[in-house]
PDB file of C-alpha atoms in Angstrom:
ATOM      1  CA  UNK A   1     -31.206 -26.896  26.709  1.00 37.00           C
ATOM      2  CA  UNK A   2     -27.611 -26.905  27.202  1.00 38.00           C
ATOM      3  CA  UNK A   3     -27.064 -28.111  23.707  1.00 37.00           C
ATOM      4  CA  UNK A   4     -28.886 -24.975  22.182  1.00 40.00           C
ATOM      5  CA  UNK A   5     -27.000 -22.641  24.558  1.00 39.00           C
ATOM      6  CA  UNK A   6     -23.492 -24.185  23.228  1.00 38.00           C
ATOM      7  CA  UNK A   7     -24.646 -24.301  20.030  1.00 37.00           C
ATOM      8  CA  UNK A   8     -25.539 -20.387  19.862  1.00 37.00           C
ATOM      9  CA  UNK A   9     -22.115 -19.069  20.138  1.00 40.00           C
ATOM     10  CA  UNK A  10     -20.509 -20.716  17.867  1.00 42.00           C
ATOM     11  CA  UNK A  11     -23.484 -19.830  14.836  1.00 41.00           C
ATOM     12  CA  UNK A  12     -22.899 -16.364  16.357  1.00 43.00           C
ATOM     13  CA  UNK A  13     -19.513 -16.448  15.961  1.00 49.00           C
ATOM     14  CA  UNK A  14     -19.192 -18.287  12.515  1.00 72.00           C
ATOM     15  CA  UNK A  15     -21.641 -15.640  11.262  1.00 90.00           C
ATOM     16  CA  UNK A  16     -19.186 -12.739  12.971  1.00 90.00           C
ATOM     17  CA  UNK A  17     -16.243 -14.202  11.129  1.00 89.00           C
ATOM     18  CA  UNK A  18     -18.319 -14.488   7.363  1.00 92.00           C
ATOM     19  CA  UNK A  19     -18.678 -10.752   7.906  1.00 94.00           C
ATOM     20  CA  UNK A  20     -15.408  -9.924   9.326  1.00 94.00           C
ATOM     21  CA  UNK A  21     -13.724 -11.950   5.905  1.00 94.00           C
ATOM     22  CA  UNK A  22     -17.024 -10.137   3.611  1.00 95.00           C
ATOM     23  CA  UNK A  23     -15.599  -6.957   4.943  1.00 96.00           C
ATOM     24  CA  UNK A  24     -11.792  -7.509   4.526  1.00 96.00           C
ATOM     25  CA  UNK A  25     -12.828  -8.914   0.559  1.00 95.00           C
ATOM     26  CA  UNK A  26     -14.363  -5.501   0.059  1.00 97.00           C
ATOM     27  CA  UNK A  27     -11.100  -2.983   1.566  1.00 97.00           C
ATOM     28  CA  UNK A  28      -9.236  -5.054  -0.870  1.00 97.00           C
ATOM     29  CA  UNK A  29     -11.199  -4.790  -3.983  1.00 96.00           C
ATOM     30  CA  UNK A  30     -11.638  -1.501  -3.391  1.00 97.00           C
ATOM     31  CA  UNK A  31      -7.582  -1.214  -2.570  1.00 97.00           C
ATOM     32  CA  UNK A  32      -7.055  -3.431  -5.802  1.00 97.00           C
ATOM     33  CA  UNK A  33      -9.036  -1.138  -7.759  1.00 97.00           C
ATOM     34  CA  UNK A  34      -7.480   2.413  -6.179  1.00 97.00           C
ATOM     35  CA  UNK A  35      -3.783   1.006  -7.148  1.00 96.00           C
ATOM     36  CA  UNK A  36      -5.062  -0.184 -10.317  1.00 96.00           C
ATOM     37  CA  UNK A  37      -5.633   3.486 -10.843  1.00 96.00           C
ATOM     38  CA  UNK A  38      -2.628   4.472  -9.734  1.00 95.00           C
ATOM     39  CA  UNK A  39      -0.623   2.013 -11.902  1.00 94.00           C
ATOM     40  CA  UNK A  40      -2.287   3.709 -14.787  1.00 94.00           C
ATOM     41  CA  UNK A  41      -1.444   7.590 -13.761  1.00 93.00           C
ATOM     42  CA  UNK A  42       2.153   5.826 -13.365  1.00 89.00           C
ATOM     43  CA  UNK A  43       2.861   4.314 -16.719  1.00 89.00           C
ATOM     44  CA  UNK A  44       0.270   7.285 -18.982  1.00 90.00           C
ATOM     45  CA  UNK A  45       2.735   9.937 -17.329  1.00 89.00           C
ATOM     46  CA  UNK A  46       5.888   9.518 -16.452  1.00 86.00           C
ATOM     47  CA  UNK A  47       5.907   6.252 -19.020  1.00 83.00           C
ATOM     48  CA  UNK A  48       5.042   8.848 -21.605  1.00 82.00           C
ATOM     49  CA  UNK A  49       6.981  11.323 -20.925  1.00 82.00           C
ATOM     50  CA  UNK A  50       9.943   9.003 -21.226  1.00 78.00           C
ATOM     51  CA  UNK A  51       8.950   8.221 -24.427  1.00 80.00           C
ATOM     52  CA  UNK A  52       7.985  11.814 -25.543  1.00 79.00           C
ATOM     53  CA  UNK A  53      11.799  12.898 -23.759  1.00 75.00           C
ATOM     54  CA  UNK A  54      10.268  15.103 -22.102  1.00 77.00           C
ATOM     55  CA  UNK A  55      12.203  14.299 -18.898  1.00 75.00           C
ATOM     56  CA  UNK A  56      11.412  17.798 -17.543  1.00 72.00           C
ATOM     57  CA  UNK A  57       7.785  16.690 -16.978  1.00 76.00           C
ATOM     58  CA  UNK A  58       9.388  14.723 -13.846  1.00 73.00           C
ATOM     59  CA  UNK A  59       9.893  17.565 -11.907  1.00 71.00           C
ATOM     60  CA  UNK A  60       6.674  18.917 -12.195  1.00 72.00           C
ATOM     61  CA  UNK A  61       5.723  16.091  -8.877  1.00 71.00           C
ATOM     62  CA  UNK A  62       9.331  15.271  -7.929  1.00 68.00           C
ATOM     63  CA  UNK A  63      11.507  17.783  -6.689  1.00 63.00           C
ATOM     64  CA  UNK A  64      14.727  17.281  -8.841  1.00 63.00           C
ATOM     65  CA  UNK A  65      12.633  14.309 -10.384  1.00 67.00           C
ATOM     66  CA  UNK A  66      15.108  14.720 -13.376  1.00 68.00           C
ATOM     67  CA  UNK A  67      18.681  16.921 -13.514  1.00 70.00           C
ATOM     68  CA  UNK A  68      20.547  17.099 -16.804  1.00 69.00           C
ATOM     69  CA  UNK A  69      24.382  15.949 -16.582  1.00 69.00           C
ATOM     70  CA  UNK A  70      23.117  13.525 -13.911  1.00 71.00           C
ATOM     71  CA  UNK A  71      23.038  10.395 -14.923  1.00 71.00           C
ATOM     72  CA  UNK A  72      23.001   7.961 -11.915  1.00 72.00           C
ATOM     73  CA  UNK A  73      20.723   9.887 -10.142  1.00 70.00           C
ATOM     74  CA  UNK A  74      17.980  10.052 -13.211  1.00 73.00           C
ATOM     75  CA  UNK A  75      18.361   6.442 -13.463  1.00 75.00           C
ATOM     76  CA  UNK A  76      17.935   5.901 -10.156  1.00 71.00           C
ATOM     77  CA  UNK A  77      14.227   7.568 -10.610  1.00 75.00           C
ATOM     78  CA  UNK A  78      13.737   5.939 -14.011  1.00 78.00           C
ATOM     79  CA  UNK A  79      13.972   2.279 -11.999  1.00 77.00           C
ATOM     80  CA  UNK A  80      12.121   3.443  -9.073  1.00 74.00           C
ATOM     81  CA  UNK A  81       9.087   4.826 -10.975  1.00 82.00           C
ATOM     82  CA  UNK A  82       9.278   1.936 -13.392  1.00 85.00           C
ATOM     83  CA  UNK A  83       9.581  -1.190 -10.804  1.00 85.00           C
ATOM     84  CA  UNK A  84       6.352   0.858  -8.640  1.00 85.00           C
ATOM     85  CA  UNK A  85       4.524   0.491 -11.612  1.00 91.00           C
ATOM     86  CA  UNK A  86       5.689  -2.879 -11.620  1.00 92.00           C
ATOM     87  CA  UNK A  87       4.699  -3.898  -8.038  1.00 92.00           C
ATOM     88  CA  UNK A  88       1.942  -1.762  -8.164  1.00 93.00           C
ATOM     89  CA  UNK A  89       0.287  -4.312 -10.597  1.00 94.00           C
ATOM     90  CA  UNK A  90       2.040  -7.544  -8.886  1.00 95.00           C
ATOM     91  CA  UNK A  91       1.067  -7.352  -5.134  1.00 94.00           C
ATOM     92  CA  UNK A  92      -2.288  -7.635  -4.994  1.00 95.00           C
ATOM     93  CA  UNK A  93      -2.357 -10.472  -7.373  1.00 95.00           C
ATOM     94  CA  UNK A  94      -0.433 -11.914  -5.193  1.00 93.00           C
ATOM     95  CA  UNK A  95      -2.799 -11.723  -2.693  1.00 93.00           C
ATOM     96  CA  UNK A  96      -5.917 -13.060  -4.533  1.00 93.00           C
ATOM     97  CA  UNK A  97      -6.762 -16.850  -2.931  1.00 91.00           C
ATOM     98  CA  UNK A  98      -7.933 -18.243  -6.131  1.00 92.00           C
ATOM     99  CA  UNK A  99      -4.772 -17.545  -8.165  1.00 94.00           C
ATOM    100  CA  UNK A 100      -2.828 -19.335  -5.185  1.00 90.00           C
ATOM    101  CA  UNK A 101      -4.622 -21.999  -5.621  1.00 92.00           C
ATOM    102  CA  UNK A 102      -5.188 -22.377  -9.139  1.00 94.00           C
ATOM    103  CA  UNK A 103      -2.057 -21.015 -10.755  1.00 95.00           C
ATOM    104  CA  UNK A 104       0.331 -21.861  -8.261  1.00 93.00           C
ATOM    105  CA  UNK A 105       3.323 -21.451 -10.517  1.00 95.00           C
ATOM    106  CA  UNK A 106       2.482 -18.006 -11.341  1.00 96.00           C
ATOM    107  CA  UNK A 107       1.629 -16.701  -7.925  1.00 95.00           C
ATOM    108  CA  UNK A 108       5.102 -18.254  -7.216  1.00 94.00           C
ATOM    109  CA  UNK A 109       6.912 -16.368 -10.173  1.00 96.00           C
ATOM    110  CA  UNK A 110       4.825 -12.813  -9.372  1.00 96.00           C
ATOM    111  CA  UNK A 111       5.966 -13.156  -5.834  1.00 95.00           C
ATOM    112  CA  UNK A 112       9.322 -13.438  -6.945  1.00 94.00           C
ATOM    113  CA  UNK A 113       9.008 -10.152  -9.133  1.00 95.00           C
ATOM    114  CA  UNK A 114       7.379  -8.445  -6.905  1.00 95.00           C
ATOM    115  CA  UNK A 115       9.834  -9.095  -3.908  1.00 94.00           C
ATOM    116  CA  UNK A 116      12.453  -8.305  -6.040  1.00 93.00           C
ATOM    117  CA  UNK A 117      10.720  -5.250  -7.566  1.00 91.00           C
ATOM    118  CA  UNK A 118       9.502  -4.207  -4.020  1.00 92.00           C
ATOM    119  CA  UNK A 119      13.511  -4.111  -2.935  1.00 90.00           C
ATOM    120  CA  UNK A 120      14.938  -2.654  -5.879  1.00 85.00           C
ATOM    121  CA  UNK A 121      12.392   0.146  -5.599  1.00 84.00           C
ATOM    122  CA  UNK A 122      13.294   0.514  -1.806  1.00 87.00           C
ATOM    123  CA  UNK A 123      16.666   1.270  -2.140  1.00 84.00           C
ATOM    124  CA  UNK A 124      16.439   3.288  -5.000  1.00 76.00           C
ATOM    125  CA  UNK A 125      13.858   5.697  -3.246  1.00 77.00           C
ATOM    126  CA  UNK A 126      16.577   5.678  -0.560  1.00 83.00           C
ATOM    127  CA  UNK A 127      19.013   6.469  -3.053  1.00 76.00           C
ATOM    128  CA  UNK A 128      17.107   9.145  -4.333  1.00 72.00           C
ATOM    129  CA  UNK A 129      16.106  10.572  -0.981  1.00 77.00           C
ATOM    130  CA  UNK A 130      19.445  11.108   0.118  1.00 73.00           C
ATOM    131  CA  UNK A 131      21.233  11.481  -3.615  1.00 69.00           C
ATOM    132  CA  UNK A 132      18.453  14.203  -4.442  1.00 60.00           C
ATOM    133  CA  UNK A 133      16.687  15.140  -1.084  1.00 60.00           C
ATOM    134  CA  UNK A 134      12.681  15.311  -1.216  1.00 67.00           C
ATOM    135  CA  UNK A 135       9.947  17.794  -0.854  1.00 69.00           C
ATOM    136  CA  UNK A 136       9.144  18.377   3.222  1.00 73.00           C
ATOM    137  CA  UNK A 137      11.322  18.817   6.244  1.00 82.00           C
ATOM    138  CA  UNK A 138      13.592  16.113   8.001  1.00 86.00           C
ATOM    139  CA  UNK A 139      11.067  14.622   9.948  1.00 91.00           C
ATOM    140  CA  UNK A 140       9.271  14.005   6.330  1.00 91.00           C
ATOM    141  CA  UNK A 141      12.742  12.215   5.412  1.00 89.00           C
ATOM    142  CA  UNK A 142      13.025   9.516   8.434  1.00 92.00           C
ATOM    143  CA  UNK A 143       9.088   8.382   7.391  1.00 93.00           C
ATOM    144  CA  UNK A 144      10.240   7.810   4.211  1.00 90.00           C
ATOM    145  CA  UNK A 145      13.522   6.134   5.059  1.00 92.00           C
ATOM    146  CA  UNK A 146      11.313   4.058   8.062  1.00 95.00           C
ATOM    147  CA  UNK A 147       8.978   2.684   5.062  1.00 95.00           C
ATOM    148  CA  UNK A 148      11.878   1.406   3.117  1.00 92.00           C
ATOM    149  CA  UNK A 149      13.619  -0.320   5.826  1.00 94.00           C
ATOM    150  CA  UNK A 150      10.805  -2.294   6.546  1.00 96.00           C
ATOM    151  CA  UNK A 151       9.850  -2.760   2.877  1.00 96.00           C
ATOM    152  CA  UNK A 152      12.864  -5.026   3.050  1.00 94.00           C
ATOM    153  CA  UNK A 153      12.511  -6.877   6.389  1.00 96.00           C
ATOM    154  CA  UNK A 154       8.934  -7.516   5.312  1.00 97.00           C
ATOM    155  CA  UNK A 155      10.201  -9.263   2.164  1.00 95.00           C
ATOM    156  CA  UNK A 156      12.969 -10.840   3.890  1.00 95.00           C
ATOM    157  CA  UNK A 157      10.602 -12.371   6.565  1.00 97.00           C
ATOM    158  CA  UNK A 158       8.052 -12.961   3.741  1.00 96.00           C
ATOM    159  CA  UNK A 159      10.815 -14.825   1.792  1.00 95.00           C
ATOM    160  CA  UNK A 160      12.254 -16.937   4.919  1.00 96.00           C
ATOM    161  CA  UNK A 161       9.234 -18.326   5.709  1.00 96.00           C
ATOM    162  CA  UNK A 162       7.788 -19.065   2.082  1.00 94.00           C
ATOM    163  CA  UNK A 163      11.341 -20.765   1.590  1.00 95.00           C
ATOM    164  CA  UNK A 164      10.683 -23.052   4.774  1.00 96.00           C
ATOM    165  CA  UNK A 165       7.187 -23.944   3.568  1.00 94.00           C
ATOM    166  CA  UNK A 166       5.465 -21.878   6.402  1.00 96.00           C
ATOM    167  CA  UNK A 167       2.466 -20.510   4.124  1.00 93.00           C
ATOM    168  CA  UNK A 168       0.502 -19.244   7.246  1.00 93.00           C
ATOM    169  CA  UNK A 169       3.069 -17.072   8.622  1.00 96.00           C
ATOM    170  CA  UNK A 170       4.368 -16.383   5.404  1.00 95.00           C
ATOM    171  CA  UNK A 171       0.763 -15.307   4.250  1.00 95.00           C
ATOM    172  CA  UNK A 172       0.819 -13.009   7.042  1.00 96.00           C
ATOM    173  CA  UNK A 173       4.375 -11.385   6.730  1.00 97.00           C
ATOM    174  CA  UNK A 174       3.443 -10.579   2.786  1.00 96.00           C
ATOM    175  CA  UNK A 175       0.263  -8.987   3.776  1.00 97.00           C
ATOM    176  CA  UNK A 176       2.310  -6.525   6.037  1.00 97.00           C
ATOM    177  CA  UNK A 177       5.076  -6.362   2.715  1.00 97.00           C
ATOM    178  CA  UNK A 178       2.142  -5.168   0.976  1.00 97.00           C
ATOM    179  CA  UNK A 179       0.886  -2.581   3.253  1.00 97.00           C
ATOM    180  CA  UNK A 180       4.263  -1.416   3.310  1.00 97.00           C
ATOM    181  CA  UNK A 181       4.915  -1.323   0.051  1.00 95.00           C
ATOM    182  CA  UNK A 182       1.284   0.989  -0.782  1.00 96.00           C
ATOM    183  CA  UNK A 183       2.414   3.370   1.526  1.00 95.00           C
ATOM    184  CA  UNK A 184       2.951   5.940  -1.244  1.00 91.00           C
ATOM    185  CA  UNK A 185      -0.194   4.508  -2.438  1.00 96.00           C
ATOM    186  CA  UNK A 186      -1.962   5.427   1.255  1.00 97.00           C
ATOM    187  CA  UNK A 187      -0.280   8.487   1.658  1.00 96.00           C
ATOM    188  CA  UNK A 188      -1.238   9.669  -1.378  1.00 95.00           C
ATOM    189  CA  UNK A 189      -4.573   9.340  -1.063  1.00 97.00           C
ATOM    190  CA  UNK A 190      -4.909  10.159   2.198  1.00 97.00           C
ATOM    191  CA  UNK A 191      -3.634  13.701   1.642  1.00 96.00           C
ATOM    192  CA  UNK A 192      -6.424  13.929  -1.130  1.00 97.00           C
ATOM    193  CA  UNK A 193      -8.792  12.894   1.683  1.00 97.00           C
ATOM    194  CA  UNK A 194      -7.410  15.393   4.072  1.00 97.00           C
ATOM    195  CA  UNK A 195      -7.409  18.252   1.416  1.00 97.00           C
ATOM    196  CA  UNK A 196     -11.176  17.934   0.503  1.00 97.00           C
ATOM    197  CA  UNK A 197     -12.644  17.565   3.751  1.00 96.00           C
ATOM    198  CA  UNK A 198     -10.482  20.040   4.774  1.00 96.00           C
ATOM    199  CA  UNK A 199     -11.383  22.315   2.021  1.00 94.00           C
ATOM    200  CA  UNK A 200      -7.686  22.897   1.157  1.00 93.00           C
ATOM    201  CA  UNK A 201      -4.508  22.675   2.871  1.00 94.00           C
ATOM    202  CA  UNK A 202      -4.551  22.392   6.597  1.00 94.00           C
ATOM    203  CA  UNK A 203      -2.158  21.397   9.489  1.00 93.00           C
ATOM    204  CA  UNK A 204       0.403  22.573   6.938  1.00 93.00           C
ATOM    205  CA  UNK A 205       2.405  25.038   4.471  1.00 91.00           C
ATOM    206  CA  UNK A 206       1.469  24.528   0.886  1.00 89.00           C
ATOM    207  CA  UNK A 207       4.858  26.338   0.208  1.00 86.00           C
ATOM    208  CA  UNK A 208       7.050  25.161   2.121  1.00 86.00           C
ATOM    209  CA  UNK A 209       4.929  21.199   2.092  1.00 88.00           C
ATOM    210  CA  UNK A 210       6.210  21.166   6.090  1.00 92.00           C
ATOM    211  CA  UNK A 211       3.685  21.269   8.749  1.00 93.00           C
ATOM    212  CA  UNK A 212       2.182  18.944  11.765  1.00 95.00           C
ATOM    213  CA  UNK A 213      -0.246  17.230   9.275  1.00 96.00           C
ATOM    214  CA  UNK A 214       2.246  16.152   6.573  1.00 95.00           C
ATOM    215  CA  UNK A 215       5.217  14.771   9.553  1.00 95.00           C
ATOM    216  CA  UNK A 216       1.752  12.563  11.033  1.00 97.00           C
ATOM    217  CA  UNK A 217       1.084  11.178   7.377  1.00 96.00           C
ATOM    218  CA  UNK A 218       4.835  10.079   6.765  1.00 95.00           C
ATOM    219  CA  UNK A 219       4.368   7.813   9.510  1.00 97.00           C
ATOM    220  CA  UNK A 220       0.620   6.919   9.498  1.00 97.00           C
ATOM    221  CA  UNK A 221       0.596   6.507   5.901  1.00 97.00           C
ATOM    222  CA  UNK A 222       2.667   3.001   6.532  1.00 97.00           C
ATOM    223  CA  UNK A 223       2.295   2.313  10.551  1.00 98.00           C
ATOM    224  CA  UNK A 224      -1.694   2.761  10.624  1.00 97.00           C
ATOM    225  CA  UNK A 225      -2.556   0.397   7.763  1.00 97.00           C
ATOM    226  CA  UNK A 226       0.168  -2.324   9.463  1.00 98.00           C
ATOM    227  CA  UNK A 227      -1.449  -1.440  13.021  1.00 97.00           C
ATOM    228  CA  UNK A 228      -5.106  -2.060  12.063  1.00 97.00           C
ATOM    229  CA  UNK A 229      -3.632  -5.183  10.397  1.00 97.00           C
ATOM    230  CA  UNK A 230      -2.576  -6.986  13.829  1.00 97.00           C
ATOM    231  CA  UNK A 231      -5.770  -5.878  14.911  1.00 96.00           C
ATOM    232  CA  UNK A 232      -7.305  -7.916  12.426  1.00 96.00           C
ATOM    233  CA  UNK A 233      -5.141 -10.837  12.576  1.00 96.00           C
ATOM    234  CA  UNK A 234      -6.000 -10.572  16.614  1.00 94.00           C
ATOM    235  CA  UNK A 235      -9.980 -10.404  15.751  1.00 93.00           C
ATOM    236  CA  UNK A 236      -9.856 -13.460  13.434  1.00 90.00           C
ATOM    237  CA  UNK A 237      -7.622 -15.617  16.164  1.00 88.00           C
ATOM    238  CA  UNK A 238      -9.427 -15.033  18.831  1.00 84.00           C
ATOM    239  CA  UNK A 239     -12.649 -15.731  17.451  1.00 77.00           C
ATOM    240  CA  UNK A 240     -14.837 -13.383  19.947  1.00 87.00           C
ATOM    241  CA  UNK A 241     -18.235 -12.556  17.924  1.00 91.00           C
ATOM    242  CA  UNK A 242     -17.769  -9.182  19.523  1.00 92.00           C
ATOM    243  CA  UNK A 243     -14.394  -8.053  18.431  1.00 92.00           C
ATOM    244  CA  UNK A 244     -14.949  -9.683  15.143  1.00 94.00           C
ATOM    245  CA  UNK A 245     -18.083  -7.323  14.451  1.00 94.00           C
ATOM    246  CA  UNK A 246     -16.576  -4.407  15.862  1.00 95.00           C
ATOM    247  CA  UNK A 247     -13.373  -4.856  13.272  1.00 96.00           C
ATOM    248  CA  UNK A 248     -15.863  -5.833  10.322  1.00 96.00           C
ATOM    249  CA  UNK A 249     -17.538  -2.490  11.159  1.00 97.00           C
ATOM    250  CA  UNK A 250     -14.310  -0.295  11.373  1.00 97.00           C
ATOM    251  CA  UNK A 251     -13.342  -2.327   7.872  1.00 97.00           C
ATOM    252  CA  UNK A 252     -16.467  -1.299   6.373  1.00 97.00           C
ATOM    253  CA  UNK A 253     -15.775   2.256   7.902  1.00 97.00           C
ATOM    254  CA  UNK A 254     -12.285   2.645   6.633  1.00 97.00           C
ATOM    255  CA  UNK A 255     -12.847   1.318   3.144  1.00 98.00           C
ATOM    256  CA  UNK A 256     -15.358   3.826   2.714  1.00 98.00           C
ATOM    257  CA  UNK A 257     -13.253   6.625   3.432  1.00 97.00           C
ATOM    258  CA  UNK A 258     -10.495   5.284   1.369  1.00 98.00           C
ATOM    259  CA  UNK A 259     -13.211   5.037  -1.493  1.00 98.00           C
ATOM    260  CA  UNK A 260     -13.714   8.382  -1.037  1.00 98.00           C
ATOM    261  CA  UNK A 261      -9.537   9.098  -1.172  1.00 97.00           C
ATOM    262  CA  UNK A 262      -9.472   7.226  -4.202  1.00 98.00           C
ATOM    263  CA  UNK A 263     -11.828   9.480  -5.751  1.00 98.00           C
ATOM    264  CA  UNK A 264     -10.324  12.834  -5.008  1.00 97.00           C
ATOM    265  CA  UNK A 265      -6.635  11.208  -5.610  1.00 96.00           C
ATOM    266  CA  UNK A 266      -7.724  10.383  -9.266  1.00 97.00           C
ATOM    267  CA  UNK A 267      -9.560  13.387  -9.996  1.00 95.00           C
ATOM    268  CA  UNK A 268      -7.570  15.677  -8.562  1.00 94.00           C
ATOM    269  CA  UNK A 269      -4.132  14.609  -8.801  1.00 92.00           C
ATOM    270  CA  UNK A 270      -3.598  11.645 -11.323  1.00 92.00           C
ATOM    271  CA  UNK A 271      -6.017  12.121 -13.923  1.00 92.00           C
ATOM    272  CA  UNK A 272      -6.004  15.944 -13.896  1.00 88.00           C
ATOM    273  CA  UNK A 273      -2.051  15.949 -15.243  1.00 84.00           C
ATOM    274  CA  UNK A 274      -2.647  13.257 -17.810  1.00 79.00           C
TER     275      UNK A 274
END
C-alpha cells in the first residue's frame, strides 16, 4: 500500500516532465524553422541587393538603412545585417543536443562564431541606433539599446562558464543569449501577430510607428521570452507534476501563436518584398 502510493508520484511526475521536454522540443522546432525563414528573407534581400548595388533598397525597411557619402555608417549596417544572417543560422544549432554530443568540435567552433557574431552585431546595431537614429520614439530606442546590452552579458556569462567547464549553467546562460539575440526575430513576428488579429494597426500610429503597443513590444519582444524561460527552468527543478503540466500547456499555447506569427511575418512582410 504505501509502496504504490510512493510510487504514483513519481510515474506522475516523470510523465509531467516527458511532456514538459515534448513541449519545449516543439517551441523550438517551430522557432528553428521561423528563423530559418527569416535567415532566408535576410540573405534573398538585402544579400541581393548588395550584389545588384542597389543599396537604396535598404531604406525601403531601415530608416537611413543606406546614405551616400557615408561610409562608416553603411558599413556599419552592411556587418550588422550580414553577421544576423550569420547568427541567425548558428544559434539554434547550437542548441540541438545531438550535435553537442556528436560533433563536439563543431558545436564548439559555431559557438565561437556565433558569440562573436552575436557581439559584433550588438554593437553595431548600437552604432547604428545612435550614428543613424531608428524608426519610433525614445522609449522605442532604450528597448533596443536594453537588448544589446544584455546580448553581451549573456555571451559573456555564457563564455565564463563554458571556459570553466560549467556546461549546466553555461547551457542555461546561452539559452537566455539566444532569446536575446531573436529578439528582432520575436518582435518581428509578434507585430505580424498583433496586426492580423488586430485587423491592422492598433495601440499605435502607422505614421509616425510611435504608440503604447510598439514601446510594450521593444521590451516584451526580449524580457517575455527570457521571463517565461526562468519559469521553465523553475518548472523542470522543482519537479511538481502540477507546475510542470501547467508550463507544458502554456508551451504548447505559445508555440501555437508564434506558429501563427511566423505565418503572417513571412507572408506579409518577408516574402512579399522578395
Amino acid at each position: 500500500m504505501n509502496a504504490h502510493v510512493l510510487a504514483t508520484p513519481r510515474r506522475s511526475t516523470s510523465s509531467a516532465g516527458t511532456t514538459l521536454r515534448l513541449m519545449a522540443q516543439f517551441w523550438f522546432v517551430v522557432a528553428f524553422v521561423g528563423q530559418l525563414l527569416f535567415a532566408y528573407y535576410v540573405l534573398a534581400y538585402y544579400g541581393a541587393s548588395a550584389i545588384e548595388g542597389s543599396w537604396t533598397k535598404w531604406n525601403v525597411v531601415f530608416k537611413h538603412g543606406y546614405v551616400a557619402g557615408d561610409s562608416f555608417g553603411n558599413i556599419a549596417v552592411g556587418v550588422h545585417l550580414f553577421l544576423a544572417f550569420v547568427v541567425t543560422i548558428c544559434g539554434p544549432l547550437q542548441l540541438i543536443p545531438q550535435i553537442r554530443t556528436h560533433a563536439p568540435v563543431f558545436h564548439r567552433w559555431n559557438g565561437r562564431i556565433y558569440l562573436t557574431t552575436a557581439l559584433v552585431t550588438s554593437i553595431a546595431g548600437l552604432v547604428m541606433l545612435f550614428n543613424r537614429g531608428s524608426v519610433g520614439g525614445a522609449i522605442q530606442h532604450v528597448g533596443i539599446a536594453l537588448n544589446a546590452v544584455l546580448v553581451i552579458i549573456f555571451a559573456a556569462m555564457a563564455l565564463r562558464y563554458a571556459l570553466a567547464r560549467d556546461f549546466v549553467t553555461h547551457r542555461r546562460w546561452a539559452l537566455r543569449l539566444f532569446l536575446a539575440v531573436s529578439g528582432v526575430w520575436f518582435y518581428r513576428v509578434g507585430l505580424m501577430l498583433w496586426l492580423v488579429v488586430n485587423k491592422g494597426p492598433a495601440g499605435f500610429d502607422p505614421v509616425t510607428f510611435q504608440g503604447p503597443f510598439l514601446s510594450f513590444i521593444s521590451f516584451a519582444n526580449y524580457l517575455l521570452p527570457l521571463a517565461i524561460l526562468e519559469i521553465y527552468f523553475y518548472a523542470k527543478r522543482k519537479g511538481n507534476t502540477f507546475d510542470q503540466m501547467v508550463m507544458a500547456a502554456g508551451l504548447f499555447v505559445l508555440t501555437l501563436a508564434m506558429s501563427a506569427g511566423i505565418l503572417f511575418a513571412t507572408k506579409f512582410m518577408w516574402f512579399s518584398r522578395l
